[in-house]
mmCIF file of C-alpha atoms in Angstrom:
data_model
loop_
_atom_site.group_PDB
_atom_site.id
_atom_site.type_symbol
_atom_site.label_atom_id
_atom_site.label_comp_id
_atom_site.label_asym_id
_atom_site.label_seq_id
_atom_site.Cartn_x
_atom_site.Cartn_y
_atom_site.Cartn_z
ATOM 1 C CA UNK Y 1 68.018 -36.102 -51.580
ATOM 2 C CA UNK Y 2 65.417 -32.954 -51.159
ATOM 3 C CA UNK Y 3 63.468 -32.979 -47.608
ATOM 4 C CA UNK Y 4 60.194 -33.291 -48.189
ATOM 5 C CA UNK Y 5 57.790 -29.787 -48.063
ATOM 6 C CA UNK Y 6 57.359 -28.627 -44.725
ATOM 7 C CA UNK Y 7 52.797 -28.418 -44.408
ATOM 8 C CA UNK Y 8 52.175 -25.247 -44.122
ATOM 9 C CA UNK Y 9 51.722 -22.883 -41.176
ATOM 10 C CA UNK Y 10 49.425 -20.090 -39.870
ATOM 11 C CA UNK Y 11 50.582 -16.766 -42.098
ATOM 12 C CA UNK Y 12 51.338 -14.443 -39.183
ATOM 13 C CA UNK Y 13 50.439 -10.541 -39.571
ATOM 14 C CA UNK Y 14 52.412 -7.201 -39.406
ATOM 15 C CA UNK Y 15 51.851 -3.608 -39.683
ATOM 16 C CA UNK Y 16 52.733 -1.725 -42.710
ATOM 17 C CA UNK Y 17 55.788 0.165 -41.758
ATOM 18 C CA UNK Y 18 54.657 1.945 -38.818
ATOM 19 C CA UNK Y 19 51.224 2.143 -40.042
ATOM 20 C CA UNK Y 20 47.680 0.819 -38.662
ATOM 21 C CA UNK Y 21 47.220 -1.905 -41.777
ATOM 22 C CA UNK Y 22 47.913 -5.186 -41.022
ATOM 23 C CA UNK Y 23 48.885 -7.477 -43.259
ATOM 24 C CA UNK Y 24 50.101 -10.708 -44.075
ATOM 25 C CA UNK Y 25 54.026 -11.456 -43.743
ATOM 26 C CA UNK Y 26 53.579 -13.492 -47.330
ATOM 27 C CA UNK Y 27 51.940 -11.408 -49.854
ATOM 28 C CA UNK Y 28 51.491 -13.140 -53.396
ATOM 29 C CA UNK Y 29 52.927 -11.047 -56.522
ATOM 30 C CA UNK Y 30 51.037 -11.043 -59.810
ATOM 31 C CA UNK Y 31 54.072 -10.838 -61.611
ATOM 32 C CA UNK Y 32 53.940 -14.558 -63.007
ATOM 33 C CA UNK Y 33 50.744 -15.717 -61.940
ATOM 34 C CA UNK Y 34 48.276 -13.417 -63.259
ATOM 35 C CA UNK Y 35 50.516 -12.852 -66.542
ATOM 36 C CA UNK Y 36 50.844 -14.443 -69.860
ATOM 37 C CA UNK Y 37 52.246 -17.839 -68.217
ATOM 38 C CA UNK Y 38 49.359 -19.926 -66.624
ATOM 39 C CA UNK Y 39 46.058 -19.725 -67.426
ATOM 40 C CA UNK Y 40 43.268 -18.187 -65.558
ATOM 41 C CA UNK Y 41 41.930 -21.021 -63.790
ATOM 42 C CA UNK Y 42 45.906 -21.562 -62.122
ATOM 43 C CA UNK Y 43 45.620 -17.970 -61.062
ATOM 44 C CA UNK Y 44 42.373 -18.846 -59.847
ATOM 45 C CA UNK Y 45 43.444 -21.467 -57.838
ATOM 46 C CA UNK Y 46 46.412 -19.993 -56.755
ATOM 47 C CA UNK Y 47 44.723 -16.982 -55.170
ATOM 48 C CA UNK Y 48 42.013 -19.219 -53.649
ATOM 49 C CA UNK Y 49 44.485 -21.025 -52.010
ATOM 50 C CA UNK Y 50 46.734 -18.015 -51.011
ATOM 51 C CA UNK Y 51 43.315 -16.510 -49.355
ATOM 52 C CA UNK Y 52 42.327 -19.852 -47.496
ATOM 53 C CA UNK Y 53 45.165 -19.812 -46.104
ATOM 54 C CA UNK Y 54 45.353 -16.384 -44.511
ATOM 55 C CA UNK Y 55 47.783 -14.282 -47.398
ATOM 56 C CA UNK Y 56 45.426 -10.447 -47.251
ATOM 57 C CA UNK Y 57 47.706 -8.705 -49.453
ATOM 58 C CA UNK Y 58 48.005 -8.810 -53.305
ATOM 59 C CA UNK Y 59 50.060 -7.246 -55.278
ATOM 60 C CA UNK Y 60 50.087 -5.751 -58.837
ATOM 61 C CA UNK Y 61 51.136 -3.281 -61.178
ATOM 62 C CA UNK Y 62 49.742 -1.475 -64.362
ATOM 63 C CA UNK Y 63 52.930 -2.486 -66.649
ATOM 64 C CA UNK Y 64 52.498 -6.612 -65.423
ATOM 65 C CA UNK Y 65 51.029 -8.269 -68.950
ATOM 66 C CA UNK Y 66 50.168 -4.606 -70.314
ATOM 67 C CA UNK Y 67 47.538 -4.633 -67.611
ATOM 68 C CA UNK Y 68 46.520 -8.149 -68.062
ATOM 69 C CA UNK Y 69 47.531 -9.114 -64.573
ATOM 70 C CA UNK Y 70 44.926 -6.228 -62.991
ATOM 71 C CA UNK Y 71 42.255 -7.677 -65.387
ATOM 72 C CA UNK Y 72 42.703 -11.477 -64.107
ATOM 73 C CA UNK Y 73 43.352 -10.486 -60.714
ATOM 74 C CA UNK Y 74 40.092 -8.330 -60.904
ATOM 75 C CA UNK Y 75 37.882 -10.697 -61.995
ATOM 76 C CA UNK Y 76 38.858 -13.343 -59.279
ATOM 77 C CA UNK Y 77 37.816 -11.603 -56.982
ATOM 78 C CA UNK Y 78 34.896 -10.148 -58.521
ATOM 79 C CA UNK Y 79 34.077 -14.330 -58.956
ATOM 80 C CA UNK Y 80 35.172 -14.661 -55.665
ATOM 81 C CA UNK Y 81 32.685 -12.670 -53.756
ATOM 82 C CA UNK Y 82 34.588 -12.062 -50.838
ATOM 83 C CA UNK Y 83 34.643 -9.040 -48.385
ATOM 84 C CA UNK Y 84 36.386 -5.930 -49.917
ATOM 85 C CA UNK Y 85 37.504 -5.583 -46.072
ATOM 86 C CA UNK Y 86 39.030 -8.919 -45.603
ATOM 87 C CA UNK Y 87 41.895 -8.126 -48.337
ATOM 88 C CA UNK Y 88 44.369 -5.461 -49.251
ATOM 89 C CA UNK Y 89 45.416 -5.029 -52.955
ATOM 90 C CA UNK Y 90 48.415 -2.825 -53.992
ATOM 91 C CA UNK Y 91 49.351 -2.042 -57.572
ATOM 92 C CA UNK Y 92 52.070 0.252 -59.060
ATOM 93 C CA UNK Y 93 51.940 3.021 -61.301
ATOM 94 C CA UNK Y 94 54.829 3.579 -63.684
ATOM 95 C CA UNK Y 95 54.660 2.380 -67.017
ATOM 96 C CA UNK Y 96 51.078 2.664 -68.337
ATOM 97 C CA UNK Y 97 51.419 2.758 -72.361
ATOM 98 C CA UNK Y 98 53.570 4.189 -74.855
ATOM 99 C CA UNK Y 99 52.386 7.581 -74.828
ATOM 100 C CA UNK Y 100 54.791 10.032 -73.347
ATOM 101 C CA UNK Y 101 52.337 10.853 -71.000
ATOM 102 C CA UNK Y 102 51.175 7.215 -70.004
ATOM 103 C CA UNK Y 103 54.197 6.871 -68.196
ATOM 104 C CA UNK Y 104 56.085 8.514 -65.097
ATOM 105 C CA UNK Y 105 55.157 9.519 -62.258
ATOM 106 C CA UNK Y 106 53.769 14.022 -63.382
ATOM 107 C CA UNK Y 107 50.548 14.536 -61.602
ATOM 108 C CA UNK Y 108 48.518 13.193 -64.646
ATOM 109 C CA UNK Y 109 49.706 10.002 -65.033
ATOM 110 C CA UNK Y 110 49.958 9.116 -61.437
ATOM 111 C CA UNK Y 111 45.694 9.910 -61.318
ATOM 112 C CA UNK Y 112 45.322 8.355 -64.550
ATOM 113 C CA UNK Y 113 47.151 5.402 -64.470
ATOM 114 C CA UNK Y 114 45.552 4.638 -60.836
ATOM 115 C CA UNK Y 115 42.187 5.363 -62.204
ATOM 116 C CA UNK Y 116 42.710 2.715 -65.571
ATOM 117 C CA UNK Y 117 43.875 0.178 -62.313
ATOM 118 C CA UNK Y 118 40.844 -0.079 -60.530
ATOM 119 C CA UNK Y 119 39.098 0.099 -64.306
ATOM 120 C CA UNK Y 120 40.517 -3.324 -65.122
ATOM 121 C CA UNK Y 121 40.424 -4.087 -61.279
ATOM 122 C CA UNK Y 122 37.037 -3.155 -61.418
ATOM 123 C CA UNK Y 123 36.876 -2.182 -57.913
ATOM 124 C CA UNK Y 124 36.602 1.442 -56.382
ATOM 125 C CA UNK Y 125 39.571 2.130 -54.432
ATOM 126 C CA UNK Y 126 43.125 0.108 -53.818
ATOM 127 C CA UNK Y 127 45.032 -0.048 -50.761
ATOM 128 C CA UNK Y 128 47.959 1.092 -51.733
ATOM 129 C CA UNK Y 129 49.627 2.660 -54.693
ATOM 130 C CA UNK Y 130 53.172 2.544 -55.302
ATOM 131 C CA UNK Y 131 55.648 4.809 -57.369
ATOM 132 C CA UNK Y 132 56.658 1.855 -59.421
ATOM 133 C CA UNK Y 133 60.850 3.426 -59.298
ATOM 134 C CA UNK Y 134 61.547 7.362 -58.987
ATOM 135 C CA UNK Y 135 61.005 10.034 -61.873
ATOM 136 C CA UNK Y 136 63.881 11.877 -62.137
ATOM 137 C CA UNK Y 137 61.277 14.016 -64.585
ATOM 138 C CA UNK Y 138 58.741 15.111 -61.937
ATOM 139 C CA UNK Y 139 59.385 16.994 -59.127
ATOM 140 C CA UNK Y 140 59.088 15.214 -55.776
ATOM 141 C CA UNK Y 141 56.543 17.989 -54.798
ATOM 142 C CA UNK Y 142 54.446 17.087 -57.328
ATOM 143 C CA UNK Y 143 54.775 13.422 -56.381
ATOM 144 C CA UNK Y 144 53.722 13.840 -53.028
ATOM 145 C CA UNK Y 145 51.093 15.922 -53.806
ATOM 146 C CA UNK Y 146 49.344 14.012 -56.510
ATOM 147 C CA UNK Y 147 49.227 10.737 -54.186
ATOM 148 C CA UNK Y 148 48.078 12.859 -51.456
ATOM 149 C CA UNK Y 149 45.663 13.784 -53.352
ATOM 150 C CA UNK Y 150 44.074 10.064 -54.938
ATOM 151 C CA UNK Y 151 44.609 8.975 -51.195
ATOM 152 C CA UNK Y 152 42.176 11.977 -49.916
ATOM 153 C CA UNK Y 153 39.700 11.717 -53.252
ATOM 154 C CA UNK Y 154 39.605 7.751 -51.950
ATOM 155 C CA UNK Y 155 41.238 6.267 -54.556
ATOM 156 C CA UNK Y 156 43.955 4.627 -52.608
ATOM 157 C CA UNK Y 157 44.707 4.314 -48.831
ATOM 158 C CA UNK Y 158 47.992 4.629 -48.267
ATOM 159 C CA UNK Y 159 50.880 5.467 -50.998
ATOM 160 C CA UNK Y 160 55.069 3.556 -51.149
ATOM 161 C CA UNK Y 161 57.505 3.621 -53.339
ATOM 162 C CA UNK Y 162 59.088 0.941 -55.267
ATOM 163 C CA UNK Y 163 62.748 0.897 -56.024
ATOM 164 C CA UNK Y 164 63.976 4.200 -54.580
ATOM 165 C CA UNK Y 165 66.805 5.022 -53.173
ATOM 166 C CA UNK Y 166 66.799 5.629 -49.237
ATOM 167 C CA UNK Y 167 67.644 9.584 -50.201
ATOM 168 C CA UNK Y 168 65.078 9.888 -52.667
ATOM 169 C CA UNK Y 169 62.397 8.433 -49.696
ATOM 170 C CA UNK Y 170 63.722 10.944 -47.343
ATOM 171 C CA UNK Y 171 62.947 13.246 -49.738
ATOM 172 C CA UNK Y 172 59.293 12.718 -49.981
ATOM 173 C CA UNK Y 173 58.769 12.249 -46.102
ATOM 174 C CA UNK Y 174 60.538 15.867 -45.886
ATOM 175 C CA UNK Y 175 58.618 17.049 -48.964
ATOM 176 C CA UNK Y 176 55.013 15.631 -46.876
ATOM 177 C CA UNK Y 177 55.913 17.092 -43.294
ATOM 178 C CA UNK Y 178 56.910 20.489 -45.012
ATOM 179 C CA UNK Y 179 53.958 21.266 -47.105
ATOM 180 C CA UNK Y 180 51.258 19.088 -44.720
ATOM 181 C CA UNK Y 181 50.887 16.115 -47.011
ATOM 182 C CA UNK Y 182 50.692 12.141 -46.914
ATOM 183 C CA UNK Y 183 54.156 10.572 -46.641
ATOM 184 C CA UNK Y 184 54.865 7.229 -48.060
ATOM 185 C CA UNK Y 185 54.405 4.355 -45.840
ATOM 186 C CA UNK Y 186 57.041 1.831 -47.017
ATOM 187 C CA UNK Y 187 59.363 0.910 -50.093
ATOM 188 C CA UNK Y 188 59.184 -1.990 -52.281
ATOM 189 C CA UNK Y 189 62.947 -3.468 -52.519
ATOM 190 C CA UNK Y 190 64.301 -6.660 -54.386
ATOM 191 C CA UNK Y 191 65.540 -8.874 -51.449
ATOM 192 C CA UNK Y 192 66.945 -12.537 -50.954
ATOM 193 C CA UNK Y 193 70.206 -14.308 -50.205
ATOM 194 C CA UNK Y 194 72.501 -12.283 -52.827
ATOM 195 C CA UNK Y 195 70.474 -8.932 -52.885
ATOM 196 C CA UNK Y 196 70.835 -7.893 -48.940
ATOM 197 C CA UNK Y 197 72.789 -4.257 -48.932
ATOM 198 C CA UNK Y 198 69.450 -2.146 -49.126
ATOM 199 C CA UNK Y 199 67.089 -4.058 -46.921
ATOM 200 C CA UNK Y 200 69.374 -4.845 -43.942
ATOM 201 C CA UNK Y 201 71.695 -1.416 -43.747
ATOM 202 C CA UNK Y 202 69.752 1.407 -45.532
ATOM 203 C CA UNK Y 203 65.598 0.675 -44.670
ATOM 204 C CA UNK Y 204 66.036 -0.265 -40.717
ATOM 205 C CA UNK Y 205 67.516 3.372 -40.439
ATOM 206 C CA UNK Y 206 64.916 4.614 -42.297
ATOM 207 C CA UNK Y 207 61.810 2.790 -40.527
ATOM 208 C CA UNK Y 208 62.944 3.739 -36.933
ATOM 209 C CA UNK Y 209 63.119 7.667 -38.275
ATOM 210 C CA UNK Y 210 60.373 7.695 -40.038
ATOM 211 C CA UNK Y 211 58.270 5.032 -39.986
ATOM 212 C CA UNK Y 212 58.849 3.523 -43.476
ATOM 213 C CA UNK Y 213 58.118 -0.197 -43.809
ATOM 214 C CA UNK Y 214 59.845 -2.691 -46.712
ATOM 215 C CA UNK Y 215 57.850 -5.139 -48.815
ATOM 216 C CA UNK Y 216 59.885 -7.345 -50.401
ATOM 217 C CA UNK Y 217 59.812 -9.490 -53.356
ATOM 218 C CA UNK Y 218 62.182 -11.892 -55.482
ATOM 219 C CA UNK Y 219 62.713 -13.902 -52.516
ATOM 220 C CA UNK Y 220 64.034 -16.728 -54.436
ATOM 221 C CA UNK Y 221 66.687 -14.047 -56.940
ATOM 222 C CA UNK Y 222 63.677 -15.015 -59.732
ATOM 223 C CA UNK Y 223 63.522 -18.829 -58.936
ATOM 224 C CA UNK Y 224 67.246 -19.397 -58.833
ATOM 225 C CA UNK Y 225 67.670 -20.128 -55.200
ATOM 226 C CA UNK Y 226 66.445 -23.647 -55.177
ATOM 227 C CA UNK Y 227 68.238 -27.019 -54.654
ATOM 228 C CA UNK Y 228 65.911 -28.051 -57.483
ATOM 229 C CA UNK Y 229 68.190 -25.954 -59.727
ATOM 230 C CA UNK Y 230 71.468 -28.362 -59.461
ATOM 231 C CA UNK Y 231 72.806 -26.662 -62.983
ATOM 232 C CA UNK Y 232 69.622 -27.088 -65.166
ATOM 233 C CA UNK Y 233 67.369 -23.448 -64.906
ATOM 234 C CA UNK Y 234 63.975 -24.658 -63.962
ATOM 235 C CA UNK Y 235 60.430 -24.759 -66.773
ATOM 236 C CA UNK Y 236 59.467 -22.646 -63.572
ATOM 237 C CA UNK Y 237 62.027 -20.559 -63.468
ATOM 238 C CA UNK Y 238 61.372 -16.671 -64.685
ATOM 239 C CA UNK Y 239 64.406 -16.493 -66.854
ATOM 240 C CA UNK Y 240 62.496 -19.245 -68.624
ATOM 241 C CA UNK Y 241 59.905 -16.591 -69.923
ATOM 242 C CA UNK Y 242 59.926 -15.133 -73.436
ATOM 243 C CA UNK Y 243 61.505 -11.385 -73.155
ATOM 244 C CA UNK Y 244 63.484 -12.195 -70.081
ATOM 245 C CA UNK Y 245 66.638 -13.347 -71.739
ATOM 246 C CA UNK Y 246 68.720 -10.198 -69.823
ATOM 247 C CA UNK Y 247 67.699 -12.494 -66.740
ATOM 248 C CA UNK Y 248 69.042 -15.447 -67.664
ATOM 249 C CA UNK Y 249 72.104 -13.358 -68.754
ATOM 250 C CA UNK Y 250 72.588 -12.054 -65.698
ATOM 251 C CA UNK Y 251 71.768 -14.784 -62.928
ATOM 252 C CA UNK Y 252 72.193 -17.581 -64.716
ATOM 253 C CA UNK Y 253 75.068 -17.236 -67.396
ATOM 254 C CA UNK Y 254 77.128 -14.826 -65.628
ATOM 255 C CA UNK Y 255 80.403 -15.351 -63.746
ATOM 256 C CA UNK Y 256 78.141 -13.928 -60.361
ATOM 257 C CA UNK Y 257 74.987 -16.093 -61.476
ATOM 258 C CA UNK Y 258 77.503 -19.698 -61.261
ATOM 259 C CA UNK Y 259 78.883 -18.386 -57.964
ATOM 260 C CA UNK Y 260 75.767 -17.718 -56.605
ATOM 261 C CA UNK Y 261 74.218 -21.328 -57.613
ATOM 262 C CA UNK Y 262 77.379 -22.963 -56.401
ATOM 263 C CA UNK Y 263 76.368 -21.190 -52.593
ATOM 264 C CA UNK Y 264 72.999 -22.455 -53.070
ATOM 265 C CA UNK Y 265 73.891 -26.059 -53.071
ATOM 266 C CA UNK Y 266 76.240 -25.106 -49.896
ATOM 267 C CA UNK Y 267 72.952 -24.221 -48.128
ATOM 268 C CA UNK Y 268 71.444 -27.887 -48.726
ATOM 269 C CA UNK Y 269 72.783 -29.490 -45.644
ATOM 270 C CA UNK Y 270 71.527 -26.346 -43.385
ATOM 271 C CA UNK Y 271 68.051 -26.981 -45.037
ATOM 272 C CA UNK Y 272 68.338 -30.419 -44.561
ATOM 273 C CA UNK Y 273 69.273 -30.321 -40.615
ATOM 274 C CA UNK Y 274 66.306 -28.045 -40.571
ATOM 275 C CA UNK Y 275 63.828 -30.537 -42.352
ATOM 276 C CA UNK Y 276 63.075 -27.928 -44.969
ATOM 277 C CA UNK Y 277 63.651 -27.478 -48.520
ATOM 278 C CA UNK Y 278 66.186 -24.489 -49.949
ATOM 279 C CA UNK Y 279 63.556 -22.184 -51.018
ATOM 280 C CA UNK Y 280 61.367 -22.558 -48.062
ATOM 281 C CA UNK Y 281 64.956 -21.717 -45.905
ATOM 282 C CA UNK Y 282 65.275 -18.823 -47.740
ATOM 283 C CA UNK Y 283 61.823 -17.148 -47.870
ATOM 284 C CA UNK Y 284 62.005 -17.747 -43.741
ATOM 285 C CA UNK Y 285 65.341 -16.125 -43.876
ATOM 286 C CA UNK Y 286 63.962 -13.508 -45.873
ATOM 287 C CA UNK Y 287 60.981 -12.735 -43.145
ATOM 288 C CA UNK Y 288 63.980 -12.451 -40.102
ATOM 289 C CA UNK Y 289 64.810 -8.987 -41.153
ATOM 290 C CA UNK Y 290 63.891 -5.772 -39.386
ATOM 291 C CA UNK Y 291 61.078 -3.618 -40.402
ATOM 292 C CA UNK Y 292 60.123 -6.134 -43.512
ATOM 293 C CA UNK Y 293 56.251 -6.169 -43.183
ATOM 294 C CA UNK Y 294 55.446 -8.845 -46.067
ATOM 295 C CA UNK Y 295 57.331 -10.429 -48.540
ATOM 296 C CA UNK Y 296 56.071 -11.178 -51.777
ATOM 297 C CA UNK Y 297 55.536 -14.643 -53.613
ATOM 298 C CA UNK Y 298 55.556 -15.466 -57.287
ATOM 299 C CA UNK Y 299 54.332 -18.730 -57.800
ATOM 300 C CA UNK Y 300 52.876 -20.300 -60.922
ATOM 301 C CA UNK Y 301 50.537 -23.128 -59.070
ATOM 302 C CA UNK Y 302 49.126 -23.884 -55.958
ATOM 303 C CA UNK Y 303 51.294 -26.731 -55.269
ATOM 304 C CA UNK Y 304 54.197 -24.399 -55.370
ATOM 305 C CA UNK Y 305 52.653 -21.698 -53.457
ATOM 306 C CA UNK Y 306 51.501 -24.456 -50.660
ATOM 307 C CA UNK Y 307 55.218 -25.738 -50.243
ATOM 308 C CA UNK Y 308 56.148 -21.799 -50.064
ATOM 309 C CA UNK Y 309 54.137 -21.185 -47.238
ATOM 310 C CA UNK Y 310 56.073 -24.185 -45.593
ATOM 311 C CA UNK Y 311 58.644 -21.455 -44.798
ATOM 312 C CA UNK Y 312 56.472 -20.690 -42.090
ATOM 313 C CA UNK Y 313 57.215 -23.091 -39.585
ATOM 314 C CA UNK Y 314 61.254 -22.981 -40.505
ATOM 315 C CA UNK Y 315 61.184 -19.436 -39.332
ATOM 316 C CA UNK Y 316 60.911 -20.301 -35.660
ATOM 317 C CA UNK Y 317 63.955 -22.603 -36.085
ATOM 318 C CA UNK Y 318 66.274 -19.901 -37.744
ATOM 319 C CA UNK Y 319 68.469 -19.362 -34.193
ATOM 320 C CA UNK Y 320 70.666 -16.496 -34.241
ATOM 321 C CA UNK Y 321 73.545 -19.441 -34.736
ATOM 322 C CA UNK Y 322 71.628 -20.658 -37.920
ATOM 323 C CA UNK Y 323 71.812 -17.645 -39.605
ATOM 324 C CA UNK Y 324 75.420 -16.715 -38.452
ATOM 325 C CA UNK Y 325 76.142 -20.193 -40.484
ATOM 326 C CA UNK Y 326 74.352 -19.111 -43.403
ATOM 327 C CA UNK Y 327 76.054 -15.315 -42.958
ATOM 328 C CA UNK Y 328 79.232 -17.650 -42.811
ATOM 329 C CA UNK Y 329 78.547 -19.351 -46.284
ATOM 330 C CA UNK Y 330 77.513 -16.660 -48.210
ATOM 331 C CA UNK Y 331 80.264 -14.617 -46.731
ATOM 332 C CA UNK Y 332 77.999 -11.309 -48.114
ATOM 333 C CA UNK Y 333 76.770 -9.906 -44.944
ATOM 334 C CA UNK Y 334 76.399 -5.903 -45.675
ATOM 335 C CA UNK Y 335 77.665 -4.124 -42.694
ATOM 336 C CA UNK Y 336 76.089 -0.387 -41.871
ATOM 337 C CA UNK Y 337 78.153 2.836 -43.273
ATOM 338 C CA UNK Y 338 78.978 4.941 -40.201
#
């Protein structure tokens, strides 16, 4: 028997790697919501809620629903009316179309692409851009440079990456001190129960050098990690969605994917003691780790976003001895290479 949904908490607030923005330690992705599966008025509802309840920071991307996510997400809060100063919107800037040069990360479509965001976002600057995965095409100097340079014309406050290797990061803070640019502020990085090895060995280092933040999303491995799963894959569930049938390949059918459901139902009892469902343990797990500023929800109602935030209150209760138990169970704890 599932514990009932924790009510939710006050969202907390942290800095953005080491810089001045604050913002919220849940951030709600536009990955689901604000894409081809719920209807505008969800979204709607969704982000009112998610803003009511003290969640500043949305994120996006030009590729999520060939731009239809921006669009949605653009006219909420054009409906909306509230202040452009009370929110923080990020988007990503990768794949833009299928013209050779609508995609990458060369000095063109970096301006470009950012430019056709706040189009459909129809607002005048973002937050923060992110290199939605590195370009092994473009030169990091011209990287650097070309979101140094939307981030000085105004069109964006702060630049990350998304998906980069620690090396590749280290590169552009090296390539920004060297020729007197902006470096990146923090890395977006896949992160949950089963995906740990980057955020908890190879981004600490990296955040007490040089100041680089993580912002995290997939805290539930795309909807797996839930005691509602019990062998059945969820209508919620992303591997659910037309076009994502590698997913379901890979976390649900696969010899990993069982294994991974089969530690899942060993966490019920912890979640249980705890008064808390799964998912809401592990998106409070998910906030324990060093140098994580936000981590990012995908939720496809308000209902589900409102038990989400529930995680709140179970992070107080993760003891050091909790999580040693749940390090015990999953028996996947990444350990630091000297």
């Amino acid at each position: 028997m599932e514990s009932p949904p924790l009510p939710a908490a006050s969202v907390s607030f942290r800095n953005l790697g080491k810089s001045g923005l604050r913002v919220s330690c849940l951030g709600l992705g536009t990955w689901v919501t604000f894409g081809s599966q719920i209807s505008d008025e969800t979204a709607e509802d969704v982000l009112t809620v998610a803003y009511e309840h003290g969640i500043n920071l949305f994120d996006t991307a030009e590729v999520y629903a060939a731009g239809k996510a921006e669009r949605t997400l653009g006219n909420i809060l054009k409906n909306k009316g509230w202040r452009r100063s009370s929110y923080v919107i990020a988007t990503k800037i990768f794949w833009g179309g299928q013209a050779e040069t609508e995609r990458g990360l060369s000095r063109k479509h970096i301006i470009e692409g950012l430019r056709g965001s706040l189009e459909r976002l129809q607002l005048g600057y973002v937050d923060i851009v992110f290199a939605n995965r590195s370009d092994p095409n473009s030169p990091m100097e011209e990287i650097v440079r070309a979101m140094t340079y939307v981030i000085n014309q105004g069109l964006a406050l702060y630049w990350g990456t998304s998906r980069w290797g620690a090396a590749e990061i280290m590169e552009a803070y090296s390539m920004a001190r060297q020729f007197n640019l902006i470096p990146p502020v923090c890395e977006q990085a896949e992160h949950h129960l089963f995906q740990r090895e980057k955020v908890e060995t190879q981004l600490p280092e990296l955040y007490h050098k040089i100041g680089v933040g993580s912002v995290t999303w997939s805290p539930l491995a795309c909807g797996l990690i839930t005691s509602k799963y019990d062998g059945q894959v969820p209508d919620t569930c992303k591997v659910t969605v037309k076009g994502y049938q590698w997913l379901k390949d890979r976390k649900v059918q696969s010899e990993d994917g069982k294994k991974q459901q089969a530690k899942v139902m060993d966490l019920l009892p912890i979640a249980h003691q705890l008064g808390c469902t799964v998912a809401q343990l592990a998106i409070a797990w998910c906030l324990r780790s060093e140098g994580v500023s936000s981590v990012l929800l995908g939720v496809s109602s308000a209902e589900q976003l409102m038990e989400h935030l529930g995680a709140l209150q179970v992070l107080s209760q993760l003891t050091p001895q909790t999580v040693m138990e749940i390090d015990g169970l999953l028996s996947n704890k990444p350990h630091p290479k000297k």
